[in-house]
Amino acid sequence: MCANNALIAQKTTPTNQKTALEYLQNNRIKLGLDAADIAELHVVNAYTNRHNGVTQVYIRQGWHGYWLNDGHATISVLPDGKVLHVGNKLASQIANRVTNNFPDTFLPAHLQAAFKAVKLNYPDENAEIRIQANSNNNKTTNPKAFFVGFQQNLNILVEPVWASVPTLGNNSLLRPAFIIHLTQQQPQYHVWQIVVDAVDFNILSLHDAVNHCKVGSYCALTPLAKATTQQHACTEFEAAEQQGQKYDYNVWPYPLESPLHGPRAIKNSPWIEGNADASPYGWHDVNGDTDPEYDITRGNNVWAQDDEDGNNDDKGYSPKASDFVFDYAYNPEAKVPIDNIDAALTNLFYWNNLIHDIAYHYGFTEEAGNFQQNNYDKGGEGNDFVFADAMDGSTPYNANFYTPKDGEAPRMNMGLWYKDESGTVMRINTPKILEGKHNIAPAVYGPPLPITPKFLSGKLVLVDDGSATPTLGCATLINPDAIKDNIALIDMGNCEALDKSLNAQKAGAIAVLLCNDVEGDPVSPFGDDFGQAKIPTAMMAKTICDSIKLMMVAGETVSVDLKELTTITFDSDLDNGIIAHEYMHGISNRLTGGPLQVDCLNSGEQMGEGWSDFWGLALTTNSKNNGKQARGIGNFSDGQSLAGGGIRTYPYSTDMNINPITYDRIKESPEVHFVGEVWTAMLWDLYWALVDVYGFDEDIYQGKGGNNIAIQLVIDGLKLQPCKPGFVDGRDAILAADQANNNGANQCLIWQVFARRGLGFSANQGSSDNTTDGIQAFDLPPICQTLQITLQAPHTITAGTDITYQFTITNNSSTQTLNQVVATHNLANGLTYKAGSSTCGDPSVDGQNLIFPEQTLAPGASANCSFEVNSAPGNTSQIWFTDGAENGIGNFTNESTGGAWQATTGPDAHSGNNYFSANGSTESPTEAILTLNQPITLSGVLPVLRFWHWYNLASYVNGGIVEISADGSPWMNVSNNSFLRNAYQQVITNANSPLVGQLAFSGNSEGYILTEIDLSDYAGKTIQWRFRLGSDGETMPANWLIDDIELIDAYIYPAEICANSSENFSGCAQEHTVAHPFAVGIDNTNNSNNALNENESLKIQVKPNLVTKGQQIIIQTTSTQQINSQSQAAMLRIFDTMGKLYCEKPVIINQSNVIQLPSALPAGCLIFQVITSSQVAQQLVIVVNN
């Protein structure tokens, strides 16, 4: 019945909505969904973008009439009806995860639990709550939502939903729950979304819908010592005296970031120079006629008002300009910030409107959910202009933005930021090596130094009084020309400090710095000057002064700022970067998941702060900037200088030396700003990479430059990505946006940018709710490697034999020839190049570095090459465990439910005759588990588990994993970071699978592959491992074959070959080879004499085959190859089957060699191996005690 309802809904939707729903229906298996999962799909919102014709379809998932809190899909459809991109976050196997039915009523206990969770006082435990149905019954809001409250105040929104509750093993249940929305005005502004379990009243999750951008303690990279603000330029910012014109705004205009970055200027009718469609009737109209309705800082897009008391009401002060001339004085030295409220509100009003108009051009329009009181019949919901509160009392050291759904007004709170400082300081500006702030002690005589934000600046000049100790300044100075208008530097000693100061004053100094003559902190110079001293004096520490004088002797100019510190206030209403940052929270919330779903950015890996930082940078950049510059965020508000690092861990820059962060960094902290700045670093790289190709266009509205292209991609990426995105979701959405906007012209550029910071082709975000489970990668898709190189090497060799490397260099360009293509390879220790073996000409050899002859590659051409290297016989792995199933399942225990592991004989073995196999059941969800019986203690340098396997498992539904138990601890799935070769590739999305939510082997391996797992994390521990096959019991296939399992202390030869062209294209390829003590791929328990011979041309025969310790034996070695005198020498090596070496002795090929066996040989099967420079042969010999 439900499935039929879904089909009916499709028939009544517009064409592109139907396309979206049909896509989910036709691809449900691929998406890990069953028919019941998509039986109740609701199109919450859909609109078509004006600039590219792409239709966004936003879908919510339901079950038995109630929405799932975590069931969303974003389907983007091209104008031709093809699906461009799918952002799938639909829940799977709902029927098996629901635990309870919804209760009949909403109880006071539910509301009380919510109040308690956010520490709000519940009005009255005995008060009766009233419930009112939601009058909006269409599909654009939760159809089950209602309002509750006390008496007549029914303002608490409640949404019944199925809430996801994690359980052990990465599974999750679906519990009936209520999302209770509570607004808290003070002491800080919050709009809480509390998810309360409908059955047991537990708090399942808690989210604040207000984006708070307060600086976290982690941000303090730039020391306070460097946080000086040069406010002296602000004297230019007073209002002009000439008569203003109608619609004049005196502001720090686009693209200035703050008062630090330039002076105020008059901007007249800014909406005319921008996008006329965005504000067609100007910034003060709300009804669509030619006369403005408001002569205050209010209009269709924003109402900028004062909110000193922080109560978020609608009665704040706004400056009135009956002539519409918003030109107000600004005093940077005002004693209280409120004295500048008119100038601050004008700037806040201007920037909110400007951002509205810019964002409108890039697609944040009425139908997309923008912020306007009147939508002028262009779609979307109106009555949602921005309340922009200046100098907000609830937001000290902070700014925030609250975004409700389309049709409800958002609020921007801009707070005051304070710097609480005290003392007297000297900041050294030059030379760079001495840059920094130092405490100084002011004299008790003379005038004081200027008080922050003012300061006294000057160059230091060492005095000369003409005596034997000229820098003491105890007599009339003989260098007054040098001293005049500078700061005199004088050493203490021999006379009073006051006398020194007066002598410098007579010479024309503007201030005096005295150098203490003893170690320790400086002390205030003393003296009774009777008003004689007219310039300030202070003392600095001896160590600092000694450093300064050394620089002066070296010819350096030392310049300093001197000032008294005090508490200073900075108004974020003047920090345009922060205004833009906050506004972007509204944009990203309305665009991700659609304008009616504004709770999509509350997952752990969401990048909300990243988009906001990017927006603040992009809207304060001009053609004079470049990507390598260090750009701080919030320098003005935080009281830093232009050169300050801002309030993030690193300033933003495309220079990795300035900002080195990569994707893996989000694992260090889930804090939203910490996560966000990683995303900004990637977007900022993208911005400048596009500028490098397409140039910078000063026209932010109609421009065609790389900056315009980058902004459009970011805005469209927000629309295309799924609800609750992670980094890979965001990257893929930007790639899709480029396909829609630019026909994919920038695909490889985008890949290169993201790969540079670890979000490359092989990167995996894991769960978007978890910041610790992602895997960074720096690789590109093959199509994006102009110069592509591939490398092949054997997975395993016998120690002492040759390795053959084969590599191919390809020019993927269709137009460009690559010249002077040179490949290089650095040989690993223990390897030597085999002269004459290269098929592309012998390389030049420089130590371990091989440089191959250069080549020219025409468009589309490839060059192949192979070469050989000799490996050292002594470099070998140690074998701790090996099992090829030839003796059955004896080393393992089958712990399966439904399916079962068994040792199978047949042609499908990787080697020998047998292999381990398991099949999933078709009757019910099953697990087939193969567990190692005897734990093994790991030692050595590099413990590695290796096995060959062949799997054919329904993608995303059935899967196989390897689990480890260390020292008896619970079983844990192996992390993808631990794989050296052939890691997991898919996440199991089928909730009916025992492995749901876990990375696993899934799909079809298309034959046997070798997987290697680094177990170094378990070094020194006793471990067991198990192979676990999970099947949903319904979807086939579910087959897993495993053979040739071994645990070794691996000796690995890493290999990397790189190629470069004269056009600066480059590429590298990596491989590795494990050195084995004996030939592999053969069952090592076979006792036939020559079963292990690696080369038929070299044979070994040990007489007798059954020997005792210390016995003298004869070893006959024969070779059918032509050998010269240099190659007749060989080495005999004796191992046990675990790879431990007991003996090495020289032997001669084609002779009988008499060998005395060591008496310390163990009893059992030993491997006798003979190695030449190019061959190996070995034989199993049984050693007995007597």
Short mmCIF file of N, CA and C in Angstrom, two decimals, residues 1049-1104:
data_model
loop_
_atom_site.label_atom_id
_atom_site.label_comp_id
_atom_site.label_asym_id
_atom_site.label_seq_id
_atom_site.Cartn_x
_atom_site.Cartn_y
_atom_site.Cartn_z
N ASP A 1049 57.04 -10.88 10.18
CA ASP A 1049 57.76 -9.66 10.48
C ASP A 1049 58.38 -9.25 9.15
N ALA A 1050 57.74 -8.32 8.49
CA ALA A 1050 57.99 -8.07 7.07
C ALA A 1050 59.27 -7.28 6.83
N TYR A 1051 60.03 -7.74 5.83
CA TYR A 1051 61.10 -6.93 5.27
C TYR A 1051 60.60 -6.46 3.91
N ILE A 1052 60.41 -5.14 3.80
CA ILE A 1052 59.77 -4.58 2.61
C ILE A 1052 60.75 -3.72 1.84
N TYR A 1053 60.77 -3.91 0.52
CA TYR A 1053 61.51 -3.01 -0.37
C TYR A 1053 60.51 -2.01 -0.98
N PRO A 1054 60.50 -0.78 -0.48
CA PRO A 1054 59.60 0.21 -1.10
C PRO A 1054 60.18 0.68 -2.43
N ALA A 1055 59.31 1.04 -3.34
CA ALA A 1055 59.74 1.53 -4.65
C ALA A 1055 58.87 2.72 -5.05
N GLU A 1056 59.52 3.77 -5.53
CA GLU A 1056 58.80 4.92 -6.08
C GLU A 1056 59.53 5.40 -7.32
N ILE A 1057 58.80 5.52 -8.40
CA ILE A 1057 59.36 6.06 -9.64
C ILE A 1057 58.62 7.34 -9.97
N CYS A 1058 59.37 8.41 -10.20
CA CYS A 1058 58.79 9.72 -10.53
C CYS A 1058 59.26 10.15 -11.90
N ALA A 1059 58.42 10.91 -12.56
CA ALA A 1059 58.77 11.43 -13.87
C ALA A 1059 58.42 12.91 -13.93
N ASN A 1060 59.24 13.68 -14.63
CA ASN A 1060 59.02 15.11 -14.79
C ASN A 1060 59.28 15.48 -16.25
N SER A 1061 58.53 16.48 -16.72
CA SER A 1061 58.76 16.99 -18.06
C SER A 1061 59.25 18.42 -17.98
N SER A 1062 59.79 18.92 -19.09
CA SER A 1062 60.29 20.30 -19.10
C SER A 1062 59.15 21.30 -18.96
N GLU A 1063 57.90 20.86 -19.18
CA GLU A 1063 56.74 21.74 -19.03
C GLU A 1063 56.24 21.76 -17.58
N ASN A 1064 57.01 21.12 -16.68
CA ASN A 1064 56.69 21.10 -15.25
C ASN A 1064 55.50 20.21 -14.91
N PHE A 1065 55.18 19.26 -15.79
CA PHE A 1065 54.23 18.22 -15.41
C PHE A 1065 55.01 17.10 -14.73
N SER A 1066 54.39 16.49 -13.74
CA SER A 1066 55.10 15.45 -13.00
C SER A 1066 54.11 14.43 -12.48
N GLY A 1067 54.63 13.30 -12.10
CA GLY A 1067 53.81 12.26 -11.51
C GLY A 1067 54.70 11.23 -10.85
N CYS A 1068 54.15 10.52 -9.90
CA CYS A 1068 54.90 9.48 -9.20
C CYS A 1068 54.00 8.25 -9.03
N ALA A 1069 54.62 7.11 -8.89
CA ALA A 1069 53.90 5.87 -8.63
C ALA A 1069 54.70 5.08 -7.59
N GLN A 1070 53.97 4.41 -6.70
CA GLN A 1070 54.62 3.66 -5.63
C GLN A 1070 54.19 2.20 -5.66
N GLU A 1071 55.08 1.36 -5.21
CA GLU A 1071 54.79 -0.06 -5.01
C GLU A 1071 55.70 -0.54 -3.88
N HIS A 1072 55.53 -1.77 -3.47
CA HIS A 1072 56.47 -2.36 -2.52
C HIS A 1072 56.49 -3.87 -2.71
N THR A 1073 57.59 -4.46 -2.29
CA THR A 1073 57.82 -5.90 -2.44
C THR A 1073 58.29 -6.46 -1.12
N VAL A 1074 57.72 -7.58 -0.73
CA VAL A 1074 58.12 -8.26 0.51
C VAL A 1074 59.17 -9.32 0.18
N ALA A 1075 60.28 -9.30 0.90
CA ALA A 1075 61.33 -10.31 0.74
C ALA A 1075 61.04 -11.48 1.67
N HIS A 1076 60.92 -12.67 1.07
CA HIS A 1076 60.55 -13.89 1.80
C HIS A 1076 61.79 -14.76 1.99
N PRO A 1077 61.84 -15.55 3.04
CA PRO A 1077 63.00 -16.44 3.22
C PRO A 1077 62.95 -17.67 2.32
N PHE A 1078 61.78 -17.98 1.73
CA PHE A 1078 61.67 -19.13 0.84
C PHE A 1078 60.59 -18.84 -0.20
N ALA A 1079 60.56 -19.67 -1.21
CA ALA A 1079 59.58 -19.46 -2.27
C ALA A 1079 58.18 -19.57 -1.71
N VAL A 1080 57.27 -18.74 -2.23
CA VAL A 1080 55.91 -18.72 -1.72
C VAL A 1080 54.96 -19.23 -2.77
N GLY A 1081 53.71 -19.39 -2.35
CA GLY A 1081 52.70 -19.90 -3.28
C GLY A 1081 52.65 -21.40 -3.31
N ILE A 1082 53.41 -22.10 -2.41
CA ILE A 1082 53.44 -23.56 -2.35
C ILE A 1082 53.24 -23.96 -0.90
N ASP A 1083 52.51 -25.00 -0.67
CA ASP A 1083 52.29 -25.44 0.70
C ASP A 1083 53.60 -25.87 1.33
N ASN A 1084 53.95 -25.29 2.46
CA ASN A 1084 55.27 -25.48 3.03
C ASN A 1084 55.39 -26.74 3.89
N THR A 1085 54.33 -27.55 3.92
CA THR A 1085 54.44 -28.80 4.66
C THR A 1085 54.70 -29.99 3.75
N ASN A 1086 54.80 -29.75 2.44
CA ASN A 1086 55.06 -30.83 1.49
C ASN A 1086 56.52 -31.25 1.60
N ASN A 1087 56.78 -32.55 1.79
CA ASN A 1087 58.14 -33.02 2.04
C ASN A 1087 58.85 -33.54 0.81
N SER A 1088 58.25 -33.46 -0.39
CA SER A 1088 58.99 -33.93 -1.57
C SER A 1088 60.21 -33.07 -1.78
N ASN A 1089 61.33 -33.68 -2.11
CA ASN A 1089 62.63 -33.01 -2.07
C ASN A 1089 62.69 -31.70 -2.84
N ASN A 1090 62.14 -31.67 -4.00
CA ASN A 1090 62.31 -30.47 -4.83
C ASN A 1090 61.02 -29.68 -5.01
N ALA A 1091 60.08 -29.85 -4.09
CA ALA A 1091 58.81 -29.15 -4.24
C ALA A 1091 58.98 -27.64 -4.16
N LEU A 1092 60.04 -27.18 -3.53
CA LEU A 1092 60.18 -25.74 -3.32
C LEU A 1092 61.14 -25.10 -4.30
N ASN A 1093 61.65 -25.84 -5.29
CA ASN A 1093 62.62 -25.25 -6.22
C ASN A 1093 62.00 -24.07 -6.95
N GLU A 1094 62.65 -22.90 -6.88
CA GLU A 1094 62.16 -21.69 -7.53
C GLU A 1094 62.52 -21.67 -9.00
N ASN A 1095 63.73 -22.20 -9.36
CA ASN A 1095 64.19 -22.16 -10.74
C ASN A 1095 64.55 -23.56 -11.20
N GLU A 1096 63.95 -23.99 -12.30
CA GLU A 1096 64.26 -25.32 -12.82
C GLU A 1096 65.70 -25.42 -13.31
N SER A 1097 66.33 -24.27 -13.62
CA SER A 1097 67.69 -24.30 -14.14
C SER A 1097 68.72 -24.50 -13.04
N LEU A 1098 68.33 -24.29 -11.75
CA LEU A 1098 69.23 -24.50 -10.62
C LEU A 1098 68.61 -25.54 -9.72
N LYS A 1099 69.38 -26.59 -9.40
CA LYS A 1099 68.84 -27.64 -8.56
C LYS A 1099 69.76 -27.86 -7.38
N ILE A 1100 69.14 -28.31 -6.26
CA ILE A 1100 69.89 -28.62 -5.05
C ILE A 1100 69.46 -30.02 -4.59
N GLN A 1101 70.48 -30.79 -4.16
CA GLN A 1101 70.18 -32.10 -3.60
C GLN A 1101 71.01 -32.27 -2.34
N VAL A 1102 70.30 -32.54 -1.21
CA VAL A 1102 70.97 -32.73 0.08
C VAL A 1102 70.99 -34.22 0.39
N LYS A 1103 72.20 -34.71 0.71
CA LYS A 1103 72.36 -36.14 1.02
C LYS A 1103 72.98 -36.27 2.40
N PRO A 1104 72.34 -37.01 3.28
CA PRO A 1104 71.03 -37.64 3.18
C PRO A 1104 69.93 -36.60 3.42
#
